[in-house]
Each structure stands twice: as C-alpha cells, then as structure tokens.
C-alpha cells in the first residue's frame, strides 16, 4: 500500500520560467535513465526477490525513486508555468509565442502543445516512456550490477543538467537528486558483495579453459596492455590462428541431417547453383549509354 505525503523530499525553488530547460528535465522524468524507469526497475525486482534484506532495500529505493519523480515533475511544471499561461490564454501573437516556445534548439513547443506544460512521460526528445527501459533478468548478481550502472548513468545526466542552468534553486534540487544516486549505488554494491560468491553472475562457473582468455581481435596502432588484458590476469591470445576454432575442432559449422533432408538440400543446391563460366547480359548493361563504364 502506498500513501502520498504532500511535502516533497527536497524543497524545489525555481527563479524563473524556462520551458527549454523544462524540456531537457524530461530526460529524468520519462527517459531511459529517469526516475520512473528506476522506480519500476527496483519495484519489479522487489516483487520477485526472495532474500528479505534485498527485498526491503529494493522496496525502499523504488519508493524513494517515485519521490524523485515527483521532484523532477514539479520542477518541470514550475519551469513551464509562464509559457503554460500564455499558451492557454493566447496572451501573445501566434508567431511570437511559437518563437518563444521553440527558442534556439528548443523543442519545448511540442510538450507545451501536447501536454499543456505538464510533465510528460517522454524523454527530452519526445520519445514515449517504455517498459523496454527495464532490463531486470531475475538474477540478483546480474540485476544488482545493472542497478549500479543505472544509478551511475542517472548521476551523469544530473551532472549535465546542472551544467545547463544557473538557477540556484534548480541546481540545488538537482544536486540533491544526483547525490541520492550515489547513495543508491553504494547500497546496491554493498548488497552485491554481501552475496558470496557473486562472480560470475548466475550458477554456472563457465568453461575454465576460456574463462581467463583475452582475445586481441582488434590489432594495429593503438594496441595497449593493462590489467584488463595483462599476463598476470589473462592468457593473452594475439595469434589470429589461435583465435579460430578455439575448441580444437574444424571451426566449420556442422549439422546432423537425415538422408532425406540431405537429398532435398542437394536438389535445392543443384537447382540454384551459379555457373561461373558464363557472362550474362544484365538490365543494367542494356540501359547503360555508349561508353559508360568502359575501361580505358
């Protein structure tokens, strides 16, 4: 059961109307790194979680993300206030109003027209929110790593939004939300490392002969060695021949077929074979002008 408290988790103060900034803020309202996506990711994970500690943590963070969605939506609505009134009441000439809403590189006229200045469940480019943003797979050691990455991406978006505004109240609220992403990363990482062992994700250990092999498939200028491919941590394979058929087989595809299936495939291959000994005239050649494409 949810109960709503009308007080925000952080006080929002907006100095002036700014529909362009409001449109960019939608990235954290209905975008892939936004608060709704985070809330739905953690809430659905909590519903399926069997560990009582992780279940409680996921419910707590999911619910807090909904409060962050409220903060971002409030900022969007406040930034849109001035333009919303002008659009609704026709307080300006049409061309002047359109120029103001559109601005330089600003698509806020779309969200203003369609949603009346309210926060829309879209990203800043107008893409509708989708459950496809939720990448949970039901394995805690995989989902917790994904959650850590999601919080990191959200933090970066908040940093970029902070860099776009000089409004002190907006910057403060965004700074708070950014900081909560850091806190959530820490909780998720602690929960991950409370599972021992936690790597590799899942139950199966993998094939030991390939688990610690680094394959240097991109070779040339710029090749580098580091802990990600060092001899201390990996068997480094640079010989291209050793990259092929690493299982010791032929490296060619093999399929088991019945005699009947093989017979039918041979018939098809015979019917569709190409004759390399002929040079047929094509429509492209027939339509070509005199001298076009000839070699000198």
Short mmCIF file of N, CA, C and O in Angstrom, two decimals, residues 115-178:
data_model
loop_
_atom_site.label_atom_id
_atom_site.label_comp_id
_atom_site.label_asym_id
_atom_site.label_seq_id
_atom_site.Cartn_x
_atom_site.Cartn_y
_atom_site.Cartn_z
N UNK A 115 0.95 18.59 -23.96
CA UNK A 115 0.73 18.29 -22.55
C UNK A 115 0.44 19.54 -21.71
O UNK A 115 0.39 19.45 -20.48
N UNK A 116 0.29 20.67 -22.35
CA UNK A 116 -0.11 21.88 -21.63
C UNK A 116 0.86 22.33 -20.57
O UNK A 116 0.46 22.93 -19.58
N UNK A 117 2.13 22.05 -20.76
CA UNK A 117 3.13 22.50 -19.79
C UNK A 117 3.37 21.53 -18.66
O UNK A 117 4.27 21.74 -17.85
N UNK A 118 2.57 20.47 -18.58
CA UNK A 118 2.76 19.48 -17.52
C UNK A 118 3.88 18.52 -17.88
O UNK A 118 4.25 18.38 -19.04
N UNK A 119 4.44 17.82 -16.89
CA UNK A 119 5.50 16.85 -17.17
C UNK A 119 4.94 15.66 -17.93
O UNK A 119 3.96 15.04 -17.50
N UNK A 120 5.54 15.36 -19.05
CA UNK A 120 5.09 14.25 -19.89
C UNK A 120 6.00 13.05 -19.69
O UNK A 120 7.20 13.21 -19.45
N UNK A 121 5.44 11.87 -19.80
CA UNK A 121 6.25 10.66 -19.69
C UNK A 121 6.95 10.39 -21.02
O UNK A 121 6.68 9.42 -21.73
N UNK A 122 7.85 11.32 -21.33
CA UNK A 122 8.70 11.21 -22.51
C UNK A 122 10.11 11.58 -22.10
O UNK A 122 10.34 12.13 -21.02
N UNK A 123 11.06 11.30 -22.99
CA UNK A 123 12.39 11.85 -22.76
C UNK A 123 12.45 13.25 -23.37
O UNK A 123 11.44 13.76 -23.87
N UNK A 124 13.60 13.87 -23.36
CA UNK A 124 13.70 15.26 -23.81
C UNK A 124 13.51 15.39 -25.32
O UNK A 124 13.27 16.48 -25.82
N UNK A 125 13.58 14.27 -26.04
CA UNK A 125 13.35 14.30 -27.48
C UNK A 125 11.93 13.94 -27.87
O UNK A 125 11.63 13.82 -29.05
N UNK A 126 11.05 13.72 -26.87
CA UNK A 126 9.66 13.41 -27.16
C UNK A 126 9.35 11.93 -27.27
O UNK A 126 8.20 11.56 -27.54
N UNK A 127 10.36 11.06 -27.07
CA UNK A 127 10.12 9.62 -27.14
C UNK A 127 9.31 9.16 -25.93
O UNK A 127 9.68 9.43 -24.79
N UNK A 128 8.23 8.45 -26.18
CA UNK A 128 7.38 7.99 -25.09
C UNK A 128 8.12 7.01 -24.20
O UNK A 128 8.91 6.19 -24.66
N UNK A 129 7.82 7.09 -22.90
CA UNK A 129 8.40 6.14 -21.95
C UNK A 129 7.98 4.73 -22.32
O UNK A 129 6.87 4.49 -22.78
N UNK A 130 8.89 3.78 -22.12
CA UNK A 130 8.59 2.39 -22.46
C UNK A 130 9.15 1.47 -21.40
O UNK A 130 10.22 1.72 -20.83
N UNK A 131 8.43 0.38 -21.15
CA UNK A 131 8.91 -0.63 -20.21
C UNK A 131 10.15 -1.33 -20.74
O UNK A 131 10.81 -2.06 -19.99
N UNK A 132 10.49 -1.11 -22.01
CA UNK A 132 11.72 -1.65 -22.56
C UNK A 132 12.97 -1.10 -21.89
O UNK A 132 14.06 -1.66 -22.04
N UNK A 133 12.81 0.01 -21.13
CA UNK A 133 13.95 0.56 -20.38
C UNK A 133 14.34 -0.35 -19.21
O UNK A 133 15.44 -0.23 -18.67
N UNK A 134 13.43 -1.23 -18.80
CA UNK A 134 13.66 -2.08 -17.62
C UNK A 134 14.39 -3.34 -18.08
O UNK A 134 13.86 -4.12 -18.87
N UNK A 135 15.61 -3.54 -17.55
CA UNK A 135 16.44 -4.64 -18.05
C UNK A 135 16.65 -5.74 -17.01
O UNK A 135 17.60 -6.50 -17.10
N UNK A 136 15.77 -5.84 -16.03
CA UNK A 136 15.91 -6.86 -14.99
C UNK A 136 15.83 -8.26 -15.59
O UNK A 136 15.05 -8.50 -16.51
N UNK A 137 16.61 -9.18 -15.02
CA UNK A 137 16.64 -10.54 -15.54
C UNK A 137 16.34 -11.58 -14.47
O UNK A 137 16.27 -12.77 -14.74
N UNK A 138 16.14 -11.15 -13.22
CA UNK A 138 15.73 -12.06 -12.17
C UNK A 138 16.86 -12.81 -11.50
O UNK A 138 16.60 -13.74 -10.74
N UNK A 139 18.09 -12.40 -11.74
CA UNK A 139 19.26 -12.97 -11.07
C UNK A 139 19.92 -11.85 -10.29
O UNK A 139 20.42 -10.89 -10.88
N UNK A 140 19.92 -11.92 -8.94
CA UNK A 140 20.39 -10.78 -8.14
C UNK A 140 21.80 -10.31 -8.49
O UNK A 140 22.04 -9.10 -8.52
N UNK A 141 22.73 -11.23 -8.75
CA UNK A 141 24.10 -10.79 -9.03
C UNK A 141 24.21 -10.06 -10.36
O UNK A 141 25.14 -9.28 -10.56
N UNK A 142 23.28 -10.32 -11.28
CA UNK A 142 23.24 -9.57 -12.54
C UNK A 142 22.45 -8.27 -12.37
O UNK A 142 22.87 -7.20 -12.80
N UNK A 143 21.28 -8.36 -11.71
CA UNK A 143 20.43 -7.18 -11.57
C UNK A 143 21.08 -6.10 -10.70
O UNK A 143 20.95 -4.91 -10.99
N UNK A 144 21.79 -6.51 -9.65
CA UNK A 144 22.44 -5.50 -8.80
C UNK A 144 23.53 -4.77 -9.57
O UNK A 144 23.71 -3.56 -9.42
N UNK A 145 24.26 -5.48 -10.41
CA UNK A 145 25.27 -4.81 -11.25
C UNK A 145 24.61 -3.85 -12.23
O UNK A 145 25.10 -2.74 -12.48
N UNK A 146 23.49 -4.26 -12.79
CA UNK A 146 22.75 -3.38 -13.70
C UNK A 146 22.22 -2.16 -12.95
O UNK A 146 22.23 -1.03 -13.48
N UNK A 147 21.76 -2.36 -11.71
CA UNK A 147 21.27 -1.24 -10.91
C UNK A 147 22.38 -0.23 -10.61
O UNK A 147 22.16 0.99 -10.65
N UNK A 148 23.56 -0.74 -10.30
CA UNK A 148 24.71 0.15 -10.05
C UNK A 148 25.00 0.99 -11.28
O UNK A 148 25.21 2.21 -11.19
N UNK A 149 24.99 0.34 -12.45
CA UNK A 149 25.25 1.06 -13.70
C UNK A 149 24.14 2.08 -13.99
O UNK A 149 24.40 3.20 -14.45
N UNK A 150 22.89 1.71 -13.70
CA UNK A 150 21.76 2.62 -13.95
C UNK A 150 21.87 3.87 -13.08
O UNK A 150 21.62 4.99 -13.55
N UNK A 151 22.24 3.69 -11.82
CA UNK A 151 22.41 4.84 -10.93
C UNK A 151 23.57 5.72 -11.40
O UNK A 151 23.51 6.95 -11.31
N UNK A 152 24.63 5.08 -11.91
CA UNK A 152 25.77 5.85 -12.42
C UNK A 152 25.36 6.68 -13.63
O UNK A 152 25.73 7.86 -13.75
N UNK A 153 24.58 6.09 -14.54
CA UNK A 153 24.13 6.83 -15.73
C UNK A 153 23.23 8.00 -15.32
O UNK A 153 23.33 9.11 -15.87
N UNK A 154 22.34 7.74 -14.36
CA UNK A 154 21.45 8.81 -13.90
C UNK A 154 22.25 9.95 -13.28
O UNK A 154 21.92 11.13 -13.49
N UNK A 155 23.29 9.62 -12.52
CA UNK A 155 24.13 10.66 -11.92
C UNK A 155 24.75 11.54 -13.00
O UNK A 155 24.81 12.77 -12.86
N UNK A 156 25.22 10.92 -14.07
CA UNK A 156 25.85 11.68 -15.16
C UNK A 156 24.83 12.63 -15.81
O UNK A 156 25.15 13.78 -16.12
N UNK A 157 23.61 12.15 -16.02
CA UNK A 157 22.58 13.02 -16.61
C UNK A 157 22.30 14.20 -15.69
O UNK A 157 22.17 15.34 -16.14
N UNK A 158 22.24 13.96 -14.38
CA UNK A 158 22.02 15.06 -13.45
C UNK A 158 23.18 16.06 -13.50
O UNK A 158 22.97 17.28 -13.44
N UNK A 159 24.40 15.57 -13.59
CA UNK A 159 25.54 16.47 -13.71
C UNK A 159 25.39 17.36 -14.94
O UNK A 159 25.65 18.57 -14.88
N UNK A 160 24.99 16.77 -16.05
CA UNK A 160 24.86 17.54 -17.29
C UNK A 160 23.73 18.56 -17.19
O UNK A 160 23.85 19.69 -17.70
N UNK A 161 22.63 18.18 -16.53
CA UNK A 161 21.53 19.13 -16.35
C UNK A 161 21.96 20.30 -15.45
O UNK A 161 21.60 21.45 -15.70
N UNK A 162 22.73 19.99 -14.41
CA UNK A 162 23.24 21.05 -13.53
C UNK A 162 24.09 22.03 -14.32
O UNK A 162 24.03 23.25 -14.11
N UNK A 163 24.86 21.52 -15.27
CA UNK A 163 25.73 22.38 -16.08
C UNK A 163 24.94 23.27 -17.03
O UNK A 163 25.51 24.21 -17.59
N UNK A 164 23.65 22.99 -17.20
CA UNK A 164 22.84 23.75 -18.17
C UNK A 164 22.07 24.91 -17.56
O UNK A 164 21.45 25.68 -18.28
N UNK A 165 22.08 25.01 -16.23
CA UNK A 165 21.26 26.06 -15.61
C UNK A 165 22.05 26.82 -14.55
O UNK A 165 22.88 26.24 -13.85
N UNK A 166 21.74 28.12 -14.47
CA UNK A 166 22.32 28.96 -13.42
C UNK A 166 21.32 29.22 -12.30
O UNK A 166 21.65 29.88 -11.32
N UNK A 167 20.10 28.68 -12.43
CA UNK A 167 19.07 28.88 -11.42
C UNK A 167 19.50 28.16 -10.14
O UNK A 167 19.59 26.93 -10.11
N UNK A 168 19.77 28.90 -9.05
CA UNK A 168 20.32 28.27 -7.84
C UNK A 168 19.40 27.24 -7.22
O UNK A 168 19.85 26.20 -6.73
N UNK A 169 18.11 27.50 -7.23
CA UNK A 169 17.17 26.55 -6.65
C UNK A 169 17.11 25.24 -7.43
O UNK A 169 17.07 24.16 -6.84
N UNK A 170 17.10 25.36 -8.74
CA UNK A 170 17.08 24.16 -9.58
C UNK A 170 18.38 23.38 -9.42
O UNK A 170 18.38 22.15 -9.31
N UNK A 171 19.50 24.10 -9.38
CA UNK A 171 20.79 23.44 -9.22
C UNK A 171 20.85 22.68 -7.88
O UNK A 171 21.38 21.57 -7.81
N UNK A 172 20.31 23.28 -6.84
CA UNK A 172 20.31 22.63 -5.52
C UNK A 172 19.49 21.34 -5.55
O UNK A 172 19.92 20.30 -5.05
N UNK A 173 18.29 21.41 -6.13
CA UNK A 173 17.42 20.24 -6.18
C UNK A 173 18.05 19.13 -7.03
O UNK A 173 18.02 17.95 -6.66
N UNK A 174 18.65 19.52 -8.15
CA UNK A 174 19.31 18.53 -9.00
C UNK A 174 20.53 17.94 -8.29
O UNK A 174 20.82 16.74 -8.43
N UNK A 175 21.23 18.77 -7.54
CA UNK A 175 22.38 18.27 -6.78
C UNK A 175 21.96 17.25 -5.73
O UNK A 175 22.67 16.26 -5.50
N UNK A 176 20.81 17.49 -5.11
CA UNK A 176 20.29 16.53 -4.13
C UNK A 176 19.97 15.20 -4.80
O UNK A 176 20.37 14.12 -4.33
N UNK A 177 19.26 15.26 -5.94
CA UNK A 177 18.89 14.04 -6.64
C UNK A 177 20.13 13.29 -7.12
O UNK A 177 20.20 12.05 -7.04
N UNK A 178 21.12 14.03 -7.63
CA UNK A 178 22.37 13.42 -8.06
C UNK A 178 23.05 12.69 -6.90
O UNK A 178 23.56 11.57 -7.05
#
